[in-house]
PDB file of C-alpha atoms and ligand atoms in Angstrom:
ATOM      1  CA  UNK P   1     117.335 -66.954  45.032  1.00  0.00           C
ATOM      2  CA  UNK P   2     116.902 -67.595  41.358  1.00  0.00           C
ATOM      3  CA  UNK P   3     113.846 -67.860  39.170  1.00  0.00           C
ATOM      4  CA  UNK P   4     112.606 -68.669  35.700  1.00  0.00           C
ATOM      5  CA  UNK P   5     110.832 -65.588  34.256  1.00  0.00           C
ATOM      6  CA  UNK P   6     108.224 -67.598  32.370  1.00  0.00           C
ATOM      7  CA  UNK P   7     107.056 -69.119  35.696  1.00  0.00           C
ATOM      8  CA  UNK P   8     106.251 -65.701  37.142  1.00  0.00           C
ATOM      9  CA  UNK P   9     103.508 -63.126  36.530  1.00  0.00           C
ATOM     10  CA  UNK P  10     104.642 -60.535  34.033  1.00  0.00           C
ATOM     11  CA  UNK P  11     104.323 -57.769  36.633  1.00  0.00           C
ATOM     12  CA  UNK P  12     106.996 -59.433  38.818  1.00  0.00           C
ATOM     13  CA  UNK P  13     109.276 -59.870  35.845  1.00  0.00           C
ATOM     14  CA  UNK P  14     108.747 -56.256  34.802  1.00  0.00           C
ATOM     15  CA  UNK P  15     109.688 -55.159  38.321  1.00  0.00           C
ATOM     16  CA  UNK P  16     112.924 -57.159  38.200  1.00  0.00           C
ATOM     17  CA  UNK P  17     113.899 -55.479  34.941  1.00  0.00           C
ATOM     18  CA  UNK P  18     112.898 -52.027  36.134  1.00  0.00           C
ATOM     19  CA  UNK P  19     114.553 -52.315  39.544  1.00  0.00           C
ATOM     20  CA  UNK P  20     117.819 -54.015  38.599  1.00  0.00           C
ATOM     21  CA  UNK P  21     118.875 -52.648  35.222  1.00  0.00           C
ATOM     22  CA  UNK P  22     119.898 -49.298  36.612  1.00  0.00           C
ATOM     23  CA  UNK P  23     120.684 -46.501  36.223  1.00  0.00           C
ATOM     24  CA  UNK P  24     118.651 -45.931  33.078  1.00  0.00           C
ATOM     25  CA  UNK P  25     118.504 -42.801  30.958  1.00  0.00           C
ATOM     26  CA  UNK P  26     115.189 -41.491  29.694  1.00  0.00           C
ATOM     27  CA  UNK P  27     114.135 -40.959  26.100  1.00  0.00           C
ATOM     28  CA  UNK P  28     111.544 -38.198  25.899  1.00  0.00           C
ATOM     29  CA  UNK P  29     109.893 -39.152  22.632  1.00  0.00           C
ATOM     30  CA  UNK P  30     107.876 -36.762  20.499  1.00  0.00           C
ATOM     31  CA  UNK P  31     105.623 -37.970  17.693  1.00  0.00           C
ATOM     32  CA  UNK P  32     102.696 -36.732  15.631  1.00  0.00           C
ATOM     33  CA  UNK P  33      99.304 -38.429  15.542  1.00  0.00           C
ATOM     34  CA  UNK P  34      97.322 -38.995  12.344  1.00  0.00           C
ATOM     35  CA  UNK P  35      95.666 -35.579  12.626  1.00  0.00           C
ATOM     36  CA  UNK P  36      98.873 -33.826  13.583  1.00  0.00           C
ATOM     37  CA  UNK P  37      98.319 -34.066  17.355  1.00  0.00           C
ATOM     38  CA  UNK P  38     101.556 -33.517  19.229  1.00  0.00           C
ATOM     39  CA  UNK P  39     102.488 -36.404  21.503  1.00  0.00           C
ATOM     40  CA  UNK P  40     105.252 -36.545  24.077  1.00  0.00           C
ATOM     41  CA  UNK P  41     106.112 -39.362  26.507  1.00  0.00           C
ATOM     42  CA  UNK P  42     109.112 -40.627  28.508  1.00  0.00           C
ATOM     43  CA  UNK P  43     110.601 -44.108  28.026  1.00  0.00           C
ATOM     44  CA  UNK P  44     113.349 -45.499  30.248  1.00  0.00           C
ATOM     45  CA  UNK P  45     113.725 -48.805  28.460  1.00  0.00           C
ATOM     46  CA  UNK P  46     116.102 -46.936  26.178  1.00  0.00           C
ATOM     47  CA  UNK P  47     119.627 -47.254  24.824  1.00  0.00           C
ATOM     48  CA  UNK P  48     122.093 -46.011  22.186  1.00  0.00           C
ATOM     49  CA  UNK P  49     122.838 -48.778  19.653  1.00  0.00           C
ATOM     50  CA  UNK P  50     125.304 -47.984  16.847  1.00  0.00           C
ATOM     51  CA  UNK P  51     127.264 -44.997  15.523  1.00  0.00           C
ATOM     52  CA  UNK P  52     127.213 -45.720  11.758  1.00  0.00           C
ATOM     53  CA  UNK P  53     124.410 -45.740  11.042  1.00  0.00           C
ATOM     54  CA  UNK P  54     123.646 -43.721  14.127  1.00  0.00           C
ATOM     55  CA  UNK P  55     120.880 -45.644  15.851  1.00  0.00           C
ATOM     56  CA  UNK P  56     119.113 -45.787  19.187  1.00  0.00           C
ATOM     57  CA  UNK P  57     116.308 -47.945  20.555  1.00  0.00           C
ATOM     58  CA  UNK P  58     113.534 -47.791  23.110  1.00  0.00           C
ATOM     59  CA  UNK P  59     110.703 -50.081  24.127  1.00  0.00           C
ATOM     60  CA  UNK P  60     107.065 -49.033  24.436  1.00  0.00           C
ATOM     61  CA  UNK P  61     105.390 -51.866  26.345  1.00  0.00           C
ATOM     62  CA  UNK P  62     101.727 -52.744  25.957  1.00  0.00           C
ATOM     63  CA  UNK P  63      99.496 -50.650  28.119  1.00  0.00           C
ATOM     64  CA  UNK P  64      98.678 -52.560  31.310  1.00  0.00           C
ATOM     65  CA  UNK P  65      96.311 -55.422  30.928  1.00  0.00           C
ATOM     66  CA  UNK P  66      95.165 -54.743  27.450  1.00  0.00           C
ATOM     67  CA  UNK P  67      97.405 -56.422  24.926  1.00  0.00           C
ATOM     68  CA  UNK P  68      95.662 -54.708  22.009  1.00  0.00           C
ATOM     69  CA  UNK P  69      96.183 -51.253  23.372  1.00  0.00           C
ATOM     70  CA  UNK P  70      99.376 -49.860  21.937  1.00  0.00           C
ATOM     71  CA  UNK P  71     100.749 -46.669  23.373  1.00  0.00           C
ATOM     72  CA  UNK P  72     100.189 -43.582  21.241  1.00  0.00           C
ATOM     73  CA  UNK P  73     103.926 -43.186  20.705  1.00  0.00           C
ATOM     74  CA  UNK P  74     104.147 -46.578  19.015  1.00  0.00           C
ATOM     75  CA  UNK P  75     100.980 -46.086  16.976  1.00  0.00           C
ATOM     76  CA  UNK P  76     102.238 -42.736  15.758  1.00  0.00           C
ATOM     77  CA  UNK P  77     105.644 -44.154  14.807  1.00  0.00           C
ATOM     78  CA  UNK P  78     104.015 -47.064  12.976  1.00  0.00           C
ATOM     79  CA  UNK P  79     101.926 -44.506  11.088  1.00  0.00           C
ATOM     80  CA  UNK P  80     104.546 -41.932  10.200  1.00  0.00           C
ATOM     81  CA  UNK P  81     107.940 -43.643  10.564  1.00  0.00           C
ATOM     82  CA  UNK P  82     109.294 -40.574  12.359  1.00  0.00           C
ATOM     83  CA  UNK P  83     110.022 -39.479  15.912  1.00  0.00           C
ATOM     84  CA  UNK P  84     112.331 -37.309  17.979  1.00  0.00           C
ATOM     85  CA  UNK P  85     114.166 -38.472  21.114  1.00  0.00           C
ATOM     86  CA  UNK P  86     114.829 -35.569  23.475  1.00  0.00           C
ATOM     87  CA  UNK P  87     117.162 -35.780  26.474  1.00  0.00           C
ATOM     88  CA  UNK P  88     115.547 -34.994  29.843  1.00  0.00           C
ATOM     89  CA  UNK P  89     117.563 -32.740  32.147  1.00  0.00           C
ATOM     90  CA  UNK P  90     117.045 -31.888  35.805  1.00  0.00           C
ATOM     91  CA  UNK P  91     115.235 -28.672  34.978  1.00  0.00           C
ATOM     92  CA  UNK P  92     112.569 -30.503  33.027  1.00  0.00           C
ATOM     93  CA  UNK P  93     112.199 -33.729  34.988  1.00  0.00           C
ATOM     94  CA  UNK P  94     108.752 -32.715  36.255  1.00  0.00           C
ATOM     95  CA  UNK P  95     107.583 -31.837  32.764  1.00  0.00           C
ATOM     96  CA  UNK P  96     108.733 -35.253  31.545  1.00  0.00           C
ATOM     97  CA  UNK P  97     106.813 -36.907  34.348  1.00  0.00           C
ATOM     98  CA  UNK P  98     103.695 -34.913  33.473  1.00  0.00           C
ATOM     99  CA  UNK P  99     103.931 -36.087  29.885  1.00  0.00           C
ATOM    100  CA  UNK P 100     103.720 -39.729  31.052  1.00  0.00           C
ATOM    101  CA  UNK P 101     100.063 -39.349  31.999  1.00  0.00           C
ATOM    102  CA  UNK P 102      97.580 -41.182  29.830  1.00  0.00           C
ATOM    103  CA  UNK P 103      95.549 -38.634  27.915  1.00  0.00           C
ATOM    104  CA  UNK P 104      93.073 -38.486  25.093  1.00  0.00           C
ATOM    105  CA  UNK P 105      94.471 -38.482  21.591  1.00  0.00           C
ATOM    106  CA  UNK P 106      93.369 -34.909  21.008  1.00  0.00           C
ATOM    107  CA  UNK P 107      95.559 -33.399  23.726  1.00  0.00           C
ATOM    108  CA  UNK P 108      98.647 -31.389  22.846  1.00  0.00           C
ATOM    109  CA  UNK P 109     101.080 -33.063  25.209  1.00  0.00           C
ATOM    110  CA  UNK P 110     103.721 -30.364  24.739  1.00  0.00           C
ATOM    111  CA  UNK P 111     101.262 -27.823  26.135  1.00  0.00           C
ATOM    112  CA  UNK P 112     100.191 -30.151  28.923  1.00  0.00           C
ATOM    113  CA  UNK P 113     103.791 -30.766  29.930  1.00  0.00           C
ATOM    114  CA  UNK P 114     104.530 -27.035  29.746  1.00  0.00           C
ATOM    115  CA  UNK P 115     107.288 -27.248  27.141  1.00  0.00           C
ATOM    116  CA  UNK P 116     107.777 -25.579  23.771  1.00  0.00           C
ATOM    117  CA  UNK P 117     107.569 -27.383  20.438  1.00  0.00           C
ATOM    118  CA  UNK P 118     110.426 -26.337  18.137  1.00  0.00           C
ATOM    119  CA  UNK P 119     110.297 -27.403  14.490  1.00  0.00           C
ATOM    120  CA  UNK P 120     112.547 -30.274  13.513  1.00  0.00           C
ATOM    121  CA  UNK P 121     114.595 -30.008  10.329  1.00  0.00           C
ATOM    122  CA  UNK P 122     114.280 -33.447   8.734  1.00  0.00           C
ATOM    123  CA  UNK P 123     111.220 -35.036  10.353  1.00  0.00           C
ATOM    124  CA  UNK P 124     107.698 -33.775  10.994  1.00  0.00           C
ATOM    125  CA  UNK P 125     107.414 -34.302  14.789  1.00  0.00           C
ATOM    126  CA  UNK P 126     108.684 -31.270  16.679  1.00  0.00           C
ATOM    127  CA  UNK P 127     111.500 -31.432  19.210  1.00  0.00           C
ATOM    128  CA  UNK P 128     111.370 -30.100  22.766  1.00  0.00           C
ATOM    129  CA  UNK P 129     112.934 -26.622  22.585  1.00  0.00           C
ATOM    130  CA  UNK P 130     113.991 -26.743  26.243  1.00  0.00           C
ATOM    131  CA  UNK P 131     115.900 -29.998  25.777  1.00  0.00           C
ATOM    132  CA  UNK P 132     119.647 -29.451  25.132  1.00  0.00           C
ATOM    133  CA  UNK P 133     119.929 -32.592  22.995  1.00  0.00           C
ATOM    134  CA  UNK P 134     117.423 -33.941  20.481  1.00  0.00           C
ATOM    135  CA  UNK P 135     117.769 -36.771  17.991  1.00  0.00           C
ATOM    136  CA  UNK P 136     115.562 -36.629  14.904  1.00  0.00           C
ATOM    137  CA  UNK P 137     114.867 -40.242  13.914  1.00  0.00           C
ATOM    138  CA  UNK P 138     113.300 -42.303  11.172  1.00  0.00           C
ATOM    139  CA  UNK P 139     112.236 -45.863  11.910  1.00  0.00           C
ATOM    140  CA  UNK P 140     114.895 -48.436  11.127  1.00  0.00           C
ATOM    141  CA  UNK P 141     112.878 -51.391  12.407  1.00  0.00           C
ATOM    142  CA  UNK P 142     110.153 -52.212  14.891  1.00  0.00           C
ATOM    143  CA  UNK P 143     110.472 -55.626  16.526  1.00  0.00           C
ATOM    144  CA  UNK P 144     107.401 -57.056  18.240  1.00  0.00           C
ATOM    145  CA  UNK P 145     108.191 -58.998  21.407  1.00  0.00           C
ATOM    146  CA  UNK P 146     105.290 -60.955  22.866  1.00  0.00           C
ATOM    147  CA  UNK P 147     101.603 -60.365  22.225  1.00  0.00           C
ATOM    148  CA  UNK P 148     100.447 -60.531  25.844  1.00  0.00           C
ATOM    149  CA  UNK P 149     100.417 -57.971  28.652  1.00  0.00           C
ATOM    150  CA  UNK P 150     104.022 -57.355  29.622  1.00  0.00           C
ATOM    151  CA  UNK P 151     105.053 -57.601  25.986  1.00  0.00           C
ATOM    152  CA  UNK P 152     105.741 -54.744  23.667  1.00  0.00           C
ATOM    153  CA  UNK P 153     107.927 -53.507  20.868  1.00  0.00           C
ATOM    154  CA  UNK P 154     111.522 -52.500  20.381  1.00  0.00           C
ATOM    155  CA  UNK P 155     111.632 -49.390  18.227  1.00  0.00           C
ATOM    156  CA  UNK P 156     115.013 -48.921  16.534  1.00  0.00           C
ATOM    157  CA  UNK P 157     115.473 -45.440  15.143  1.00  0.00           C
ATOM    158  CA  UNK P 158     118.062 -44.169  12.689  1.00  0.00           C
ATOM    159  CA  UNK P 159     119.152 -40.687  13.678  1.00  0.00           C
ATOM    160  CA  UNK P 160     119.061 -38.308  10.732  1.00  0.00           C
ATOM    161  CA  UNK P 161     119.920 -35.131  12.643  1.00  0.00           C
ATOM    162  CA  UNK P 162     121.221 -34.254  16.101  1.00  0.00           C
ATOM    163  CA  UNK P 163     120.567 -30.955  17.890  1.00  0.00           C
ATOM    164  CA  UNK P 164     123.124 -29.992  20.563  1.00  0.00           C
ATOM    165  CA  UNK P 165     122.859 -26.801  22.602  1.00  0.00           C
ATOM    166  CA  UNK P 166     125.883 -24.530  22.174  1.00  0.00           C
ATOM    167  CA  UNK P 167     126.518 -24.350  25.923  1.00  0.00           C
ATOM    168  CA  UNK P 168     127.202 -28.090  26.064  1.00  0.00           C
ATOM    169  CA  UNK P 169     130.590 -27.471  24.410  1.00  0.00           C
ATOM    170  CA  UNK P 170     133.779 -26.535  26.233  1.00  0.00           C
ATOM    171  CA  UNK P 171     136.376 -24.006  25.031  1.00  0.00           C
ATOM    172  CA  UNK P 172     138.140 -26.699  22.957  1.00  0.00           C
ATOM    173  CA  UNK P 173     134.954 -27.510  21.087  1.00  0.00           C
ATOM    174  CA  UNK P 174     134.397 -30.829  22.856  1.00  0.00           C
ATOM    175  CA  UNK P 175     131.212 -31.921  24.561  1.00  0.00           C
ATOM    176  CA  UNK P 176     131.533 -31.139  28.277  1.00  0.00           C
ATOM    177  CA  UNK P 177     129.698 -33.983  29.988  1.00  0.00           C
ATOM    178  CA  UNK P 178     129.164 -32.197  33.270  1.00  0.00           C
ATOM    179  CA  UNK P 179     127.052 -29.535  31.601  1.00  0.00           C
ATOM    180  CA  UNK P 180     124.198 -31.775  30.490  1.00  0.00           C
ATOM    181  CA  UNK P 181     122.741 -32.736  33.892  1.00  0.00           C
ATOM    182  CA  UNK P 182     120.567 -35.533  32.507  1.00  0.00           C
ATOM    183  CA  UNK P 183     118.059 -37.287  34.718  1.00  0.00           C
ATOM    184  CA  UNK P 184     117.606 -41.014  34.746  1.00  0.00           C
ATOM    185  CA  UNK P 185     116.192 -43.693  36.977  1.00  0.00           C
ATOM    186  CA  UNK P 186     118.596 -44.903  39.652  1.00  0.00           C
TER     187      UNK P 186
HETATM  188  C1  FMN S 201     110.301 -42.005  33.978  1.00  0.00           C
HETATM  189  C2  FMN S 201     109.342 -42.828  33.149  1.00  0.00           C
HETATM  190  C3  FMN S 201     109.824 -43.819  32.315  1.00  0.00           C
HETATM  191  C4  FMN S 201     108.951 -44.599  31.530  1.00  0.00           C
HETATM  192  N1  FMN S 201     109.456 -45.576  30.725  1.00  0.00           N
HETATM  193  C5  FMN S 201     108.620 -46.324  29.968  1.00  0.00           C
HETATM  194  C6  FMN S 201     109.140 -47.357  29.100  1.00  0.00           C
HETATM  195  O1  FMN S 201     110.348 -47.570  28.993  1.00  0.00           O
HETATM  196  N2  FMN S 201     108.239 -48.082  28.372  1.00  0.00           N
HETATM  197  C7  FMN S 201     106.896 -47.839  28.453  1.00  0.00           C
HETATM  198  O2  FMN S 201     106.125 -48.506  27.764  1.00  0.00           O
HETATM  199  N3  FMN S 201     106.386 -46.866  29.235  1.00  0.00           N
HETATM  200  C8  FMN S 201     107.215 -46.099  29.982  1.00  0.00           C
HETATM  201  N4  FMN S 201     106.710 -45.109  30.786  1.00  0.00           N
HETATM  202  C9  FMN S 201     105.261 -44.849  30.759  1.00  0.00           C
HETATM  203  C10 FMN S 201     104.862 -44.030  29.520  1.00  0.00           C
HETATM  204  O3  FMN S 201     105.538 -42.781  29.504  1.00  0.00           O
HETATM  205  C11 FMN S 201     103.329 -43.785  29.601  1.00  0.00           C
HETATM  206  O4  FMN S 201     102.678 -45.037  29.425  1.00  0.00           O
HETATM  207  C12 FMN S 201     102.808 -42.793  28.588  1.00  0.00           C
HETATM  208  O5  FMN S 201     101.455 -42.505  28.899  1.00  0.00           O
HETATM  209  C13 FMN S 201     102.877 -43.269  27.158  1.00  0.00           C
HETATM  210  O6  FMN S 201     102.370 -42.228  26.391  1.00  0.00           O
HETATM  211  P1  FMN S 201     101.772 -42.414  24.939  1.00  0.00           P
HETATM  212  O7  FMN S 201     100.527 -43.278  25.042  1.00  0.00           O
HETATM  213  O8  FMN S 201     101.479 -41.004  24.546  1.00  0.00           O
HETATM  214  O9  FMN S 201     102.818 -43.071  24.106  1.00  0.00           O
HETATM  215  C14 FMN S 201     107.556 -44.349  31.586  1.00  0.00           C
HETATM  216  C15 FMN S 201     107.066 -43.330  32.441  1.00  0.00           C
HETATM  217  C16 FMN S 201     107.943 -42.581  33.212  1.00  0.00           C
HETATM  218  C17 FMN S 201     107.403 -41.494  34.110  1.00  0.00           C
END
């Protein structure tokens, strides 16, 4: 079969993207709200982009049927221009899933997910201490795509600092891929 996406309900089109562009890694994004509330949420519409400048991108979609309702992650990044992308590993997959639940703004989502907030060095949002890789980012650009349900934003971040756990390195000082054990959607 073939189809024209604009002829279909956005939910069907979303499902095609989500179920065919696989496997996908997960960005576990930490931000700070206007009153300093710690926010954490997973995003699988996520990719590395360039090495110099070092950039990555992820896409917070509008929340369900309400086109006005931006996800907290996006609102916080629009407000502060800073975020941290943490890599999710097998040990913390459940915590990442817990942090996807919609909660009130006042909640500390690190505490709710059961992970530790470690201070970042160059941005205000904390990183996830348990995550072996964290990218401290400042906003390079936010591109709005569509103003209806099913639309959202592409957030492009410039990485200003990378945290890499010592045990990710092999005896020659190179990154040993097998040691990361990332989780993604397959
Ligand atoms: C594995 C996984 C991947 C997700 N990927 C995305 C995504 O790419 N884009 C998106 O808008 N929401 C995604 N979500 C849903 C958000 O994490 C969820 O809406 C969350 O409540 C947003 O939190 P926030 O309002 O604190 O930003 C994903 C959820 C899970 C469990």
